PDB file of C-alpha atoms in Angstrom:
ATOM      1  CA  MET Y   1     -86.445 -55.622 -86.022  1.00  0.00           C
ATOM      2  CA  SER Y   2     -89.249 -55.231 -83.682  1.00  0.00           C
ATOM      3  CA  LEU Y   3     -89.347 -55.394 -80.090  1.00  0.00           C
ATOM      4  CA  GLN Y   4     -91.869 -58.387 -80.389  1.00  0.00           C
ATOM      5  CA  SER Y   5     -89.111 -60.027 -83.017  1.00  0.00           C
ATOM      6  CA  ASP Y   6     -86.455 -59.531 -80.549  1.00  0.00           C
ATOM      7  CA  VAL Y   7     -88.073 -61.051 -77.560  1.00  0.00           C
ATOM      8  CA  ARG Y   8     -89.264 -64.053 -79.778  1.00  0.00           C
ATOM      9  CA  ASP Y   9     -85.862 -64.674 -81.243  1.00  0.00           C
ATOM     10  CA  PHE Y  10     -84.139 -64.392 -77.971  1.00  0.00           C
ATOM     11  CA  LEU Y  11     -86.254 -66.775 -75.944  1.00  0.00           C
ATOM     12  CA  THR Y  12     -86.496 -69.149 -78.760  1.00  0.00           C
ATOM     13  CA  SER Y  13     -82.903 -69.173 -79.041  1.00  0.00           C
ATOM     14  CA  ARG Y  14     -82.218 -69.517 -75.281  1.00  0.00           C
ATOM     15  CA  ARG Y  15     -84.686 -72.529 -75.320  1.00  0.00           C
ATOM     16  CA  ALA Y  16     -83.129 -74.234 -78.208  1.00  0.00           C
ATOM     17  CA  ARG Y  17     -79.696 -74.578 -76.564  1.00  0.00           C
ATOM     18  CA  LEU Y  18     -80.722 -75.952 -73.408  1.00  0.00           C
ATOM     19  CA  THR Y  19     -80.883 -79.775 -73.679  1.00  0.00           C
ATOM     20  CA  PRO Y  20     -83.110 -81.766 -71.232  1.00  0.00           C
ATOM     21  CA  ASP Y  21     -80.070 -83.134 -69.671  1.00  0.00           C
ATOM     22  CA  ARG Y  22     -78.814 -79.981 -68.792  1.00  0.00           C
ATOM     23  CA  ALA Y  23     -82.059 -78.768 -67.501  1.00  0.00           C
ATOM     24  CA  GLY Y  24     -82.233 -82.085 -65.204  1.00  0.00           C
ATOM     25  CA  LEU Y  25     -85.247 -83.651 -67.197  1.00  0.00           C
ATOM     26  CA  PRO Y  26     -85.684 -86.955 -68.685  1.00  0.00           C
ATOM     27  CA  ALA Y  27     -85.721 -87.173 -72.297  1.00  0.00           C
ATOM     28  CA  TYR Y  28     -88.838 -89.082 -73.224  1.00  0.00           C
ATOM     29  CA  GLY Y  29     -89.869 -90.153 -76.572  1.00  0.00           C
ATOM     30  CA  GLY Y  30     -86.648 -91.068 -78.410  1.00  0.00           C
ATOM     31  CA  HIS Y  31     -86.092 -88.720 -81.141  1.00  0.00           C
ATOM     32  CA  ARG Y  32     -86.905 -84.988 -80.639  1.00  0.00           C
ATOM     33  CA  ARG Y  33     -88.201 -82.687 -83.244  1.00  0.00           C
ATOM     34  CA  VAL Y  34     -86.719 -79.469 -81.572  1.00  0.00           C
ATOM     35  CA  PRO Y  35     -82.887 -79.009 -80.542  1.00  0.00           C
ATOM     36  CA  GLY Y  36     -83.428 -77.877 -77.009  1.00  0.00           C
ATOM     37  CA  LEU Y  37     -86.317 -77.902 -74.589  1.00  0.00           C
ATOM     38  CA  ARG Y  38     -89.983 -78.048 -75.523  1.00  0.00           C
ATOM     39  CA  ARG Y  39     -92.277 -75.366 -74.736  1.00  0.00           C
ATOM     40  CA  GLU Y  40     -94.071 -77.219 -72.137  1.00  0.00           C
ATOM     41  CA  GLU Y  41     -90.956 -78.168 -70.478  1.00  0.00           C
ATOM     42  CA  VAL Y  42     -89.719 -74.427 -70.087  1.00  0.00           C
ATOM     43  CA  ALA Y  43     -93.370 -73.743 -68.720  1.00  0.00           C
ATOM     44  CA  MET Y  44     -93.070 -76.685 -66.153  1.00  0.00           C
ATOM     45  CA  LEU Y  45     -89.595 -75.551 -64.930  1.00  0.00           C
ATOM     46  CA  ALA Y  46     -90.846 -71.766 -64.639  1.00  0.00           C
ATOM     47  CA  GLY Y  47     -93.932 -72.809 -62.816  1.00  0.00           C
ATOM     48  CA  MET Y  48     -96.428 -71.325 -65.561  1.00  0.00           C
ATOM     49  CA  SER Y  49     -99.204 -72.677 -67.886  1.00  0.00           C
ATOM     50  CA  VAL Y  50     -98.009 -73.598 -71.260  1.00  0.00           C
ATOM     51  CA  ASP Y  51    -100.232 -71.039 -72.733  1.00  0.00           C
ATOM     52  CA  TYR Y  52     -98.675 -68.113 -70.710  1.00  0.00           C
ATOM     53  CA  TYR Y  53     -95.318 -69.219 -71.753  1.00  0.00           C
ATOM     54  CA  ILE Y  54     -96.247 -69.488 -75.400  1.00  0.00           C
ATOM     55  CA  ARG Y  55     -97.581 -65.900 -75.092  1.00  0.00           C
ATOM     56  CA  LEU Y  56     -94.142 -64.948 -73.748  1.00  0.00           C
ATOM     57  CA  GLU Y  57     -92.198 -66.715 -76.200  1.00  0.00           C
ATOM     58  CA  ARG Y  58     -94.205 -64.956 -79.119  1.00  0.00           C
ATOM     59  CA  GLY Y  59     -92.961 -61.443 -78.061  1.00  0.00           C
ATOM     60  CA  ASN Y  60     -95.577 -60.526 -75.484  1.00  0.00           C
ATOM     61  CA  LEU Y  61     -93.692 -59.494 -72.295  1.00  0.00           C
ATOM     62  CA  SER Y  62     -95.954 -56.577 -71.277  1.00  0.00           C
ATOM     63  CA  GLY Y  63     -96.993 -56.872 -67.776  1.00  0.00           C
ATOM     64  CA  ALA Y  64     -94.940 -59.760 -66.902  1.00  0.00           C
ATOM     65  CA  SER Y  65     -94.198 -59.479 -63.251  1.00  0.00           C
ATOM     66  CA  GLY Y  66     -90.649 -59.471 -61.654  1.00  0.00           C
ATOM     67  CA  SER Y  67     -91.322 -63.064 -60.294  1.00  0.00           C
ATOM     68  CA  VAL Y  68     -92.249 -64.273 -63.587  1.00  0.00           C
ATOM     69  CA  LEU Y  69     -89.201 -62.890 -65.309  1.00  0.00           C
ATOM     70  CA  GLU Y  70     -87.170 -64.340 -62.563  1.00  0.00           C
ATOM     71  CA  ALA Y  71     -88.676 -67.687 -63.003  1.00  0.00           C
ATOM     72  CA  LEU Y  72     -88.243 -67.648 -66.698  1.00  0.00           C
ATOM     73  CA  ALA Y  73     -84.592 -66.552 -66.312  1.00  0.00           C
ATOM     74  CA  ARG Y  74     -83.891 -69.645 -63.815  1.00  0.00           C
ATOM     75  CA  ALA Y  75     -85.823 -72.150 -66.109  1.00  0.00           C
ATOM     76  CA  LEU Y  76     -83.819 -70.934 -69.368  1.00  0.00           C
ATOM     77  CA  GLN Y  77     -80.397 -70.840 -67.092  1.00  0.00           C
ATOM     78  CA  LEU Y  78     -79.623 -67.372 -68.360  1.00  0.00           C
ATOM     79  CA  ASP Y  79     -76.221 -65.797 -67.391  1.00  0.00           C
ATOM     80  CA  GLU Y  80     -76.080 -62.422 -65.871  1.00  0.00           C
ATOM     81  CA  ALA Y  81     -75.943 -60.745 -69.332  1.00  0.00           C
ATOM     82  CA  GLU Y  82     -78.835 -62.693 -70.622  1.00  0.00           C
ATOM     83  CA  HIS Y  83     -80.695 -61.781 -67.351  1.00  0.00           C
ATOM     84  CA  ASP Y  84     -80.242 -58.192 -67.809  1.00  0.00           C
ATOM     85  CA  HIS Y  85     -81.090 -58.214 -71.453  1.00  0.00           C
ATOM     86  CA  LEU Y  86     -84.403 -59.852 -70.712  1.00  0.00           C
ATOM     87  CA  LEU Y  87     -85.120 -57.214 -68.188  1.00  0.00           C
ATOM     88  CA  ASP Y  88     -84.474 -54.588 -70.856  1.00  0.00           C
ATOM     89  CA  LEU Y  89     -86.642 -56.199 -73.143  1.00  0.00           C
ATOM     90  CA  ALA Y  90     -89.489 -56.429 -70.646  1.00  0.00           C
ATOM     91  CA  ARG Y  91     -89.080 -52.634 -69.859  1.00  0.00           C
ATOM     92  CA  ARG Y  92     -89.387 -51.730 -73.293  1.00  0.00           C
ATOM     93  CA  ALA Y  93     -92.454 -53.790 -73.512  1.00  0.00           C
ATOM     94  CA  ASP Y  94     -93.992 -52.205 -70.401  1.00  0.00           C
ATOM     95  CA  ALA Y  95     -93.316 -48.721 -72.069  1.00  0.00           C
ATOM     96  CA  GLY Y  96     -96.242 -49.473 -74.572  1.00  0.00           C
ATOM     97  CA  THR Y  97     -96.495 -49.081 -78.081  1.00  0.00           C
ATOM     98  CA  ARG Y  98     -95.051 -45.456 -78.276  1.00  0.00           C
ATOM     99  CA  PRO Y  99     -91.601 -45.430 -80.324  1.00  0.00           C
ATOM    100  CA  PRO Y 100     -88.882 -44.989 -78.058  1.00  0.00           C
ATOM    101  CA  ARG Y 101     -87.295 -41.585 -77.427  1.00  0.00           C
ATOM    102  CA  SER Y 102     -84.910 -40.847 -80.143  1.00  0.00           C
ATOM    103  CA  THR Y 103     -81.321 -40.398 -78.813  1.00  0.00           C
ATOM    104  CA  SER Y 104     -77.743 -40.399 -79.974  1.00  0.00           C
ATOM    105  CA  SER Y 105     -74.566 -41.870 -78.570  1.00  0.00           C
ATOM    106  CA  ALA Y 106     -72.120 -39.436 -76.815  1.00  0.00           C
ATOM    107  CA  ARG Y 107     -69.641 -38.002 -79.494  1.00  0.00           C
ATOM    108  CA  CYS Y 108     -67.073 -36.376 -76.960  1.00  0.00           C
ATOM    109  CA  VAL Y 109     -65.707 -36.548 -73.492  1.00  0.00           C
ATOM    110  CA  PRO Y 110     -65.535 -33.989 -70.837  1.00  0.00           C
ATOM    111  CA  ALA Y 111     -62.137 -32.444 -70.499  1.00  0.00           C
ATOM    112  CA  VAL Y 112     -61.526 -34.078 -67.166  1.00  0.00           C
ATOM    113  CA  VAL Y 113     -61.702 -37.324 -68.676  1.00  0.00           C
ATOM    114  CA  GLN Y 114     -59.023 -36.604 -71.061  1.00  0.00           C
ATOM    115  CA  GLN Y 115     -57.066 -35.430 -68.047  1.00  0.00           C
ATOM    116  CA  VAL Y 116     -57.684 -38.702 -66.222  1.00  0.00           C
ATOM    117  CA  LEU Y 117     -56.445 -40.692 -69.281  1.00  0.00           C
ATOM    118  CA  ASP Y 118     -53.449 -38.451 -69.568  1.00  0.00           C
ATOM    119  CA  ALA Y 119     -52.437 -39.159 -65.952  1.00  0.00           C
ATOM    120  CA  ILE Y 120     -52.433 -42.956 -66.646  1.00  0.00           C
ATOM    121  CA  ALA Y 121     -48.641 -42.894 -67.945  1.00  0.00           C
ATOM    122  CA  ASP Y 122     -47.810 -46.466 -67.776  1.00  0.00           C
ATOM    123  CA  ALA Y 123     -50.775 -48.357 -69.327  1.00  0.00           C
ATOM    124  CA  PRO Y 124     -52.807 -48.006 -72.639  1.00  0.00           C
ATOM    125  CA  ALA Y 125     -56.252 -46.426 -71.768  1.00  0.00           C
ATOM    126  CA  TRP Y 126     -59.023 -45.155 -73.907  1.00  0.00           C
ATOM    127  CA  VAL Y 127     -62.843 -44.404 -73.598  1.00  0.00           C
ATOM    128  CA  ARG Y 128     -65.456 -45.404 -75.862  1.00  0.00           C
ATOM    129  CA  ASN Y 129     -69.308 -44.802 -75.905  1.00  0.00           C
ATOM    130  CA  ALA Y 130     -72.230 -47.288 -76.344  1.00  0.00           C
ATOM    131  CA  ARG Y 131     -71.802 -47.854 -79.928  1.00  0.00           C
ATOM    132  CA  HIS Y 132     -68.060 -48.364 -79.542  1.00  0.00           C
ATOM    133  CA  ASP Y 133     -66.872 -45.105 -80.933  1.00  0.00           C
ATOM    134  CA  VAL Y 134     -63.527 -44.346 -79.534  1.00  0.00           C
ATOM    135  CA  LEU Y 135     -63.810 -41.003 -78.170  1.00  0.00           C
ATOM    136  CA  ALA Y 136     -60.590 -40.298 -76.336  1.00  0.00           C
ATOM    137  CA  ALA Y 137     -57.189 -42.015 -75.371  1.00  0.00           C
ATOM    138  CA  ASN Y 138     -53.788 -41.494 -73.719  1.00  0.00           C
ATOM    139  CA  ALA Y 139     -50.490 -41.631 -75.573  1.00  0.00           C
ATOM    140  CA  LEU Y 140     -50.118 -45.666 -75.104  1.00  0.00           C
ATOM    141  CA  GLY Y 141     -53.845 -46.162 -76.093  1.00  0.00           C
ATOM    142  CA  HIS Y 142     -53.155 -44.507 -79.475  1.00  0.00           C
ATOM    143  CA  ALA Y 143     -49.948 -46.531 -79.794  1.00  0.00           C
ATOM    144  CA  LEU Y 144     -51.485 -49.728 -78.780  1.00  0.00           C
ATOM    145  CA  TYR Y 145     -54.438 -49.435 -81.238  1.00  0.00           C
ATOM    146  CA  ALA Y 146     -52.425 -47.658 -83.962  1.00  0.00           C
ATOM    147  CA  PRO Y 147     -54.107 -49.918 -86.789  1.00  0.00           C
ATOM    148  CA  LEU Y 148     -57.596 -48.696 -85.644  1.00  0.00           C
ATOM    149  CA  MET Y 149     -56.428 -45.122 -85.362  1.00  0.00           C
ATOM    150  CA  GLU Y 150     -55.025 -45.016 -88.891  1.00  0.00           C
ATOM    151  CA  SER Y 151     -58.566 -45.423 -90.237  1.00  0.00           C
ATOM    152  CA  PRO Y 152     -59.530 -42.762 -92.409  1.00  0.00           C
ATOM    153  CA  VAL Y 153     -63.243 -43.369 -91.308  1.00  0.00           C
ATOM    154  CA  ARG Y 154     -64.620 -41.026 -88.544  1.00  0.00           C
ATOM    155  CA  PRO Y 155     -65.695 -41.673 -85.900  1.00  0.00           C
ATOM    156  CA  LEU Y 156     -63.260 -44.205 -85.187  1.00  0.00           C
ATOM    157  CA  ASN Y 157     -65.195 -47.278 -84.146  1.00  0.00           C
ATOM    158  CA  THR Y 158     -63.981 -50.604 -82.796  1.00  0.00           C
ATOM    159  CA  ALA Y 159     -66.738 -52.718 -84.105  1.00  0.00           C
ATOM    160  CA  ARG Y 160     -66.460 -51.232 -87.591  1.00  0.00           C
ATOM    161  CA  PHE Y 161     -62.804 -51.928 -87.568  1.00  0.00           C
ATOM    162  CA  LEU Y 162     -63.439 -55.390 -86.342  1.00  0.00           C
ATOM    163  CA  PHE Y 163     -65.784 -56.604 -89.000  1.00  0.00           C
ATOM    164  CA  LEU Y 164     -64.895 -54.307 -92.184  1.00  0.00           C
ATOM    165  CA  ASP Y 165     -61.194 -53.728 -91.993  1.00  0.00           C
ATOM    166  CA  PRO Y 166     -59.024 -56.674 -93.018  1.00  0.00           C
ATOM    167  CA  ALA Y 167     -56.218 -55.383 -90.697  1.00  0.00           C
ATOM    168  CA  SER Y 168     -58.237 -56.536 -87.678  1.00  0.00           C
ATOM    169  CA  ARG Y 169     -57.563 -60.320 -88.577  1.00  0.00           C
ATOM    170  CA  THR Y 170     -53.636 -59.680 -87.930  1.00  0.00           C
ATOM    171  CA  PHE Y 171     -54.221 -57.289 -85.102  1.00  0.00           C
ATOM    172  CA  PHE Y 172     -56.680 -59.606 -82.945  1.00  0.00           C
ATOM    173  CA  ARG Y 173     -55.153 -62.818 -82.623  1.00  0.00           C
ATOM    174  CA  ASP Y 174     -58.413 -64.175 -80.977  1.00  0.00           C
ATOM    175  CA  TRP Y 175     -60.504 -62.556 -83.832  1.00  0.00           C
ATOM    176  CA  GLU Y 176     -63.282 -65.057 -83.515  1.00  0.00           C
ATOM    177  CA  ARG Y 177     -63.855 -64.533 -79.929  1.00  0.00           C
ATOM    178  CA  SER Y 178     -63.350 -60.558 -80.408  1.00  0.00           C
ATOM    179  CA  ALA Y 179     -66.103 -60.852 -82.921  1.00  0.00           C
ATOM    180  CA  ASP Y 180     -68.448 -62.644 -80.679  1.00  0.00           C
ATOM    181  CA  ASP Y 181     -67.793 -60.254 -77.727  1.00  0.00           C
ATOM    182  CA  VAL Y 182     -68.584 -57.230 -79.707  1.00  0.00           C
ATOM    183  CA  THR Y 183     -71.426 -58.523 -81.366  1.00  0.00           C
ATOM    184  CA  GLY Y 184     -72.868 -59.482 -78.021  1.00  0.00           C
ATOM    185  CA  MET Y 185     -72.060 -56.032 -76.430  1.00  0.00           C
ATOM    186  CA  LEU Y 186     -73.875 -54.321 -79.225  1.00  0.00           C
ATOM    187  CA  ARG Y 187     -76.872 -56.596 -78.741  1.00  0.00           C
ATOM    188  CA  ILE Y 188     -76.994 -55.460 -75.084  1.00  0.00           C
ATOM    189  CA  GLU Y 189     -76.692 -51.896 -75.978  1.00  0.00           C
ATOM    190  CA  ALA Y 190     -79.453 -52.114 -78.626  1.00  0.00           C
ATOM    191  CA  GLY Y 191     -81.778 -53.495 -75.807  1.00  0.00           C
ATOM    192  CA  ARG Y 192     -80.901 -50.766 -73.533  1.00  0.00           C
ATOM    193  CA  HIS Y 193     -80.993 -48.072 -76.160  1.00  0.00           C
ATOM    194  CA  PRO Y 194     -83.668 -48.717 -78.764  1.00  0.00           C
ATOM    195  CA  GLY Y 195     -84.049 -45.116 -79.570  1.00  0.00           C
ATOM    196  CA  ASP Y 196     -80.272 -44.540 -80.264  1.00  0.00           C
ATOM    197  CA  ARG Y 197     -79.929 -43.451 -84.031  1.00  0.00           C
ATOM    198  CA  ASP Y 198     -76.334 -43.795 -84.261  1.00  0.00           C
ATOM    199  CA  LEU Y 199     -76.222 -47.283 -82.604  1.00  0.00           C
ATOM    200  CA  SER Y 200     -78.954 -48.293 -85.143  1.00  0.00           C
ATOM    201  CA  ASP Y 201     -77.084 -46.919 -88.083  1.00  0.00           C
ATOM    202  CA  LEU Y 202     -74.118 -48.809 -87.125  1.00  0.00           C
ATOM    203  CA  ILE Y 203     -75.835 -52.089 -86.701  1.00  0.00           C
ATOM    204  CA  GLY Y 204     -77.503 -51.692 -89.952  1.00  0.00           C
ATOM    205  CA  GLU Y 205     -74.278 -50.898 -91.693  1.00  0.00           C
ATOM    206  CA  LEU Y 206     -72.531 -53.985 -90.149  1.00  0.00           C
ATOM    207  CA  SER Y 207     -75.438 -56.249 -91.108  1.00  0.00           C
ATOM    208  CA  THR Y 208     -75.534 -55.125 -94.658  1.00  0.00           C
ATOM    209  CA  ARG Y 209     -71.570 -55.225 -95.183  1.00  0.00           C
ATOM    210  CA  SER Y 210     -70.402 -58.115 -93.058  1.00  0.00           C
ATOM    211  CA  THR Y 211     -71.748 -61.631 -93.029  1.00  0.00           C
ATOM    212  CA  GLU Y 212     -69.540 -62.490 -90.123  1.00  0.00           C
ATOM    213  CA  PHE Y 213     -71.596 -59.936 -88.350  1.00  0.00           C
ATOM    214  CA  SER Y 214     -75.075 -60.632 -89.555  1.00  0.00           C
ATOM    215  CA  VAL Y 215     -74.696 -64.409 -88.525  1.00  0.00           C
ATOM    216  CA  ARG Y 216     -73.699 -63.427 -85.182  1.00  0.00           C
ATOM    217  CA  TRP Y 217     -76.389 -60.869 -84.695  1.00  0.00           C
ATOM    218  CA  ALA Y 218     -78.889 -63.493 -85.540  1.00  0.00           C
ATOM    219  CA  ARG Y 219     -77.652 -65.743 -82.630  1.00  0.00           C
ATOM    220  CA  HIS Y 220     -79.019 -63.204 -80.177  1.00  0.00           C
ATOM    221  CA  ASP Y 221     -76.018 -63.769 -78.053  1.00  0.00           C
ATOM    222  CA  VAL Y 222     -75.318 -60.960 -75.376  1.00  0.00           C
ATOM    223  CA  ARG Y 223     -72.095 -60.237 -73.596  1.00  0.00           C
ATOM    224  CA  PHE Y 224     -70.705 -58.075 -70.791  1.00  0.00           C
ATOM    225  CA  HIS Y 225     -67.254 -56.677 -71.111  1.00  0.00           C
ATOM    226  CA  ARG Y 226     -65.838 -55.941 -67.554  1.00  0.00           C
ATOM    227  CA  ALA Y 227     -62.598 -57.979 -67.263  1.00  0.00           C
ATOM    228  CA  GLY Y 228     -60.731 -60.343 -69.227  1.00  0.00           C
ATOM    229  CA  SER Y 229     -57.777 -60.775 -71.562  1.00  0.00           C
ATOM    230  CA  LYS Y 230     -56.659 -59.681 -74.984  1.00  0.00           C
ATOM    231  CA  ARG Y 231     -54.236 -61.280 -77.325  1.00  0.00           C
ATOM    232  CA  LEU Y 232     -52.903 -58.740 -79.759  1.00  0.00           C
ATOM    233  CA  HIS Y 233     -50.326 -58.555 -82.608  1.00  0.00           C
ATOM    234  CA  HIS Y 234     -48.990 -55.068 -82.676  1.00  0.00           C
ATOM    235  CA  PRO Y 235     -47.337 -54.034 -86.016  1.00  0.00           C
ATOM    236  CA  VAL Y 236     -44.254 -52.506 -84.233  1.00  0.00           C
ATOM    237  CA  VAL Y 237     -43.771 -54.488 -80.936  1.00  0.00           C
ATOM    238  CA  GLY Y 238     -45.384 -58.075 -82.098  1.00  0.00           C
ATOM    239  CA  ASP Y 239     -47.416 -60.210 -79.901  1.00  0.00           C
ATOM    240  CA  LEU Y 240     -48.946 -58.878 -76.614  1.00  0.00           C
ATOM    241  CA  ASP Y 241     -51.103 -60.893 -73.947  1.00  0.00           C
ATOM    242  CA  LEU Y 242     -52.627 -57.975 -72.020  1.00  0.00           C
ATOM    243  CA  ASP Y 243     -55.232 -58.139 -69.214  1.00  0.00           C
ATOM    244  CA  TYR Y 244     -57.917 -55.440 -69.264  1.00  0.00           C
ATOM    245  CA  LEU Y 245     -60.424 -53.797 -67.029  1.00  0.00           C
ATOM    246  CA  ALA Y 246     -63.573 -51.890 -68.258  1.00  0.00           C
ATOM    247  CA  MET Y 247     -65.266 -49.455 -66.019  1.00  0.00           C
ATOM    248  CA  ASP Y 248     -68.345 -47.121 -66.565  1.00  0.00           C
ATOM    249  CA  LEU Y 249     -67.541 -43.512 -65.871  1.00  0.00           C
ATOM    250  CA  ALA Y 250     -69.949 -42.048 -63.105  1.00  0.00           C
ATOM    251  CA  GLU Y 251     -72.265 -39.313 -64.234  1.00  0.00           C
ATOM    252  CA  GLN Y 252     -71.012 -39.826 -67.659  1.00  0.00           C
ATOM    253  CA  ASP Y 253     -73.833 -41.548 -69.743  1.00  0.00           C
ATOM    254  CA  ASP Y 254     -72.687 -44.931 -71.406  1.00  0.00           C
ATOM    255  CA  LEU Y 255     -69.055 -43.911 -71.422  1.00  0.00           C
ATOM    256  CA  ARG Y 256     -66.697 -46.672 -70.532  1.00  0.00           C
ATOM    257  CA  LEU Y 257     -63.012 -46.430 -69.618  1.00  0.00           C
ATOM    258  CA  LEU Y 258     -60.809 -49.377 -70.643  1.00  0.00           C
ATOM    259  CA  VAL Y 259     -57.153 -49.970 -69.363  1.00  0.00           C
ATOM    260  CA  TYR Y 260     -54.841 -52.516 -70.412  1.00  0.00           C
ATOM    261  CA  THR Y 261     -51.876 -53.924 -68.200  1.00  0.00           C
ATOM    262  CA  ALA Y 262     -49.391 -56.899 -68.638  1.00  0.00           C
ATOM    263  CA  ALA Y 263     -48.108 -59.319 -65.983  1.00  0.00           C
ATOM    264  CA  PRO Y 264     -45.045 -57.900 -64.176  1.00  0.00           C
ATOM    265  CA  GLY Y 265     -41.713 -59.508 -65.896  1.00  0.00           C
ATOM    266  CA  SER Y 266     -43.525 -60.964 -68.753  1.00  0.00           C
ATOM    267  CA  PRO Y 267     -42.532 -60.532 -72.400  1.00  0.00           C
ATOM    268  CA  SER Y 268     -45.627 -58.261 -72.832  1.00  0.00           C
ATOM    269  CA  ALA Y 269     -44.552 -55.953 -69.964  1.00  0.00           C
ATOM    270  CA  ASP Y 270     -41.488 -55.664 -71.934  1.00  0.00           C
ATOM    271  CA  GLY Y 271     -43.444 -54.997 -75.196  1.00  0.00           C
ATOM    272  CA  LEU Y 272     -45.592 -52.206 -73.469  1.00  0.00           C
ATOM    273  CA  ARG Y 273     -42.234 -50.534 -72.421  1.00  0.00           C
ATOM    274  CA  MET Y 274     -41.087 -50.708 -76.020  1.00  0.00           C
ATOM    275  CA  LEU Y 275     -44.373 -49.627 -77.173  1.00  0.00           C
ATOM    276  CA  ALA Y 276     -44.087 -46.490 -74.835  1.00  0.00           C
ATOM    277  CA  ALA Y 277     -40.474 -45.824 -76.082  1.00  0.00           C
ATOM    278  CA  TRP Y 278     -41.938 -45.858 -79.691  1.00  0.00           C
ATOM    279  CA  ALA Y 279     -44.852 -43.490 -78.809  1.00  0.00           C
ATOM    280  CA  ALA Y 280     -42.645 -41.176 -77.025  1.00  0.00           C
ATOM    281  CA  ARG Y 281     -40.221 -40.957 -80.231  1.00  0.00           C
ATOM    282  CA  GLY Y 282     -43.440 -40.232 -82.334  1.00  0.00           C
ATOM    283  CA  PRO Y 283     -44.480 -42.782 -84.982  1.00  0.00           C
ATOM    284  CA  GLU Y 284     -42.957 -40.628 -87.747  1.00  0.00           C
ATOM    285  CA  THR Y 285     -39.372 -40.961 -86.393  1.00  0.00           C
ATOM    286  CA  ALA Y 286     -39.916 -44.609 -85.182  1.00  0.00           C
ATOM    287  CA  GLY Y 287     -40.933 -45.729 -88.685  1.00  0.00           C
ATOM    288  CA  GLY Y 288     -44.007 -47.244 -87.619  1.00  0.00           C
ATOM    289  CA  PRO Y 289     -47.740 -46.733 -88.215  1.00  0.00           C
ATOM    290  CA  THR Y 290     -49.152 -43.388 -87.461  1.00  0.00           C
ATOM    291  CA  ALA Y 291     -51.775 -42.860 -84.843  1.00  0.00           C
ATOM    292  CA  GLY Y 292     -54.120 -41.165 -87.283  1.00  0.00           C
ATOM    293  CA  ALA Y 293     -55.107 -38.309 -85.055  1.00  0.00           C
ATOM    294  CA  GLN Y 294     -53.638 -34.835 -84.332  1.00  0.00           C
ATOM    295  CA  ALA Y 295     -52.271 -34.177 -80.955  1.00  0.00           C
ATOM    296  CA  SER Y 296     -53.290 -31.411 -78.823  1.00  0.00           C
ATOM    297  CA  GLY Y 297     -51.245 -30.831 -75.491  1.00  0.00           C
ATOM    298  CA  PRO Y 298     -47.953 -32.216 -74.359  1.00  0.00           C
ATOM    299  CA  SER Y 299     -49.153 -35.918 -74.239  1.00  0.00           C
ATOM    300  CA  GLY Y 300     -49.955 -36.211 -77.716  1.00  0.00           C
ATOM    301  CA  ALA Y 301     -52.902 -38.298 -76.751  1.00  0.00           C
ATOM    302  CA  SER Y 302     -55.916 -36.131 -77.612  1.00  0.00           C
ATOM    303  CA  GLY Y 303     -57.473 -34.575 -80.454  1.00  0.00           C
ATOM    304  CA  ILE Y 304     -59.719 -37.610 -82.035  1.00  0.00           C
ATOM    305  CA  THR Y 305     -62.021 -36.122 -84.438  1.00  0.00           C
ATOM    306  CA  MET Y 306     -65.391 -37.182 -84.115  1.00  0.00           C
ATOM    307  CA  SER Y 307     -66.932 -35.615 -87.098  1.00  0.00           C
ATOM    308  CA  LYS Y 308     -68.466 -38.083 -89.706  1.00  0.00           C
TER     309      LYS Y 308
END
């Protein structure tokens, strides 16, 4: 889709969800023809003319000042992720009509990143790029995401696994929430990296092959993924309730490190210890699913094949 369409659909969808009551406005006139605020109501809340707001909503963010964008974000009650997405769209508009510089997602990690992963001995950890390709993991990370690691499709990709592999419905106990989160994160990345060919190809693939994804993509919702909880069902150790922390890697463009932990003394902490023991024995002797990647080095954690 074009930038103009992205801007139009994003602003229209944000306006549609905001009711007069939430905006602190009286609902005059009885029956309303629109589900949310009218354009003139958003313009009033943002302190701009109706004509100017209509211009913005039609997809023309070019030249909009920082103060205008901030006023618009306040009027539409955008959260942090939505606010950043609006700024990304505005930056693209200010770049002019020239096509975005063609780029591609990172496909490998520096050796030092794998060393850091292997040093995290007691918690599952892995690294992904902007389009959610799994680029590296430690031994527990491989073991935790064994259903994904078994996939014959390369590069390994959490979004593709989530929407195209039936096993994900069992693995992610909160599948609907996970689907919402991943779609929202991909929407954020698409706004930041419009020239990323790999990302565009993935979004196109998911849109054509998954109705669940295409419906969510059309909502224009955006998400950050910094910290939270995951409810998983592992084929070997059963249910796990884990906390995660996601961190951008300094000086490594668009690489993100994710680390999972369990509350001390909890059944999930016991489950992680069982998972570590299973991973240490090796999936072949443990009788469980394989990690789907060759090991290189004593940890058995690296060697994710990134060729397509």
